[in-house]
Amino acid sequence: MSLKEVIRLAKQLSTVDKVRLIQQIAPDIEHELTNQSSIVPRKSSWGLCADLGKAPSAEEIDAARSEEWASFPREDI
């Protein structure tokens, strides 16, 4: 039986039976999710941006900042 057939059949149920269906299926889904999350290792946040390459140095950031603010219109105080 395909998912589309199950959905079609579930839509034919009364509202009370839909609630009962959800109540019966929800614990199974919760059980599967808790078992899968404990098995699958999570990636460390440290390597999250590793594919972006080397980070700019403090000097490069300062140079870019001063370059951007050099032409900023301002009044002398």
mmCIF file with all atom_site columns, C-alpha atoms in Angstrom, residues 4 11 21 23-24 33 38 45 60 64 66 74:
data_model
loop_
_atom_site.group_PDB
_atom_site.id
_atom_site.type_symbol
_atom_site.label_atom_id
_atom_site.label_alt_id
_atom_site.label_comp_id
_atom_site.label_asym_id
_atom_site.label_entity_id
_atom_site.label_seq_id
_atom_site.pdbx_PDB_ins_code
_atom_site.Cartn_x
_atom_site.Cartn_y
_atom_site.Cartn_z
_atom_site.occupancy
_atom_site.B_iso_or_equiv
_atom_site.pdbx_formal_charge
_atom_site.auth_seq_id
_atom_site.auth_comp_id
_atom_site.auth_asym_id
_atom_site.auth_atom_id
_atom_site.pdbx_PDB_model_num
ATOM 1  C CA . LYS A 1 4  ? -1.108 8.183  -1.162 1.00 0.00 ? 4  LYS A CA 1
ATOM 2  C CA . LYS A 1 11 ? -9.216 11.358 4.901  1.00 0.00 ? 11 LYS A CA 1
ATOM 3  C CA . LEU A 1 21 ? -5.382 7.112  14.508 1.00 0.00 ? 21 LEU A CA 1
ATOM 4  C CA . GLN A 1 23 ? -3.080 8.747  19.146 1.00 0.00 ? 23 GLN A CA 1
ATOM 5  C CA . GLN A 1 24 ? -2.126 5.231  18.091 1.00 0.00 ? 24 GLN A CA 1
ATOM 6  C CA . LEU A 1 33 ? 12.666 9.324  16.534 1.00 0.00 ? 33 LEU A CA 1
ATOM 7  C CA . SER A 1 38 ? 20.593 8.468  19.856 1.00 0.00 ? 38 SER A CA 1
ATOM 8  C CA . SER A 1 45 ? 29.797 23.199 15.805 1.00 0.00 ? 45 SER A CA 1
ATOM 9  C CA . GLU A 1 60 ? 42.360 42.086 6.982  1.00 0.00 ? 60 GLU A CA 1
ATOM 10 C CA . ALA A 1 64 ? 38.329 46.292 5.009  1.00 0.00 ? 64 ALA A CA 1
ATOM 11 C CA . SER A 1 66 ? 38.728 51.356 7.291  1.00 0.00 ? 66 SER A CA 1
ATOM 12 C CA . ARG A 1 74 ? 30.455 62.790 8.033  1.00 0.00 ? 74 ARG A CA 1
#
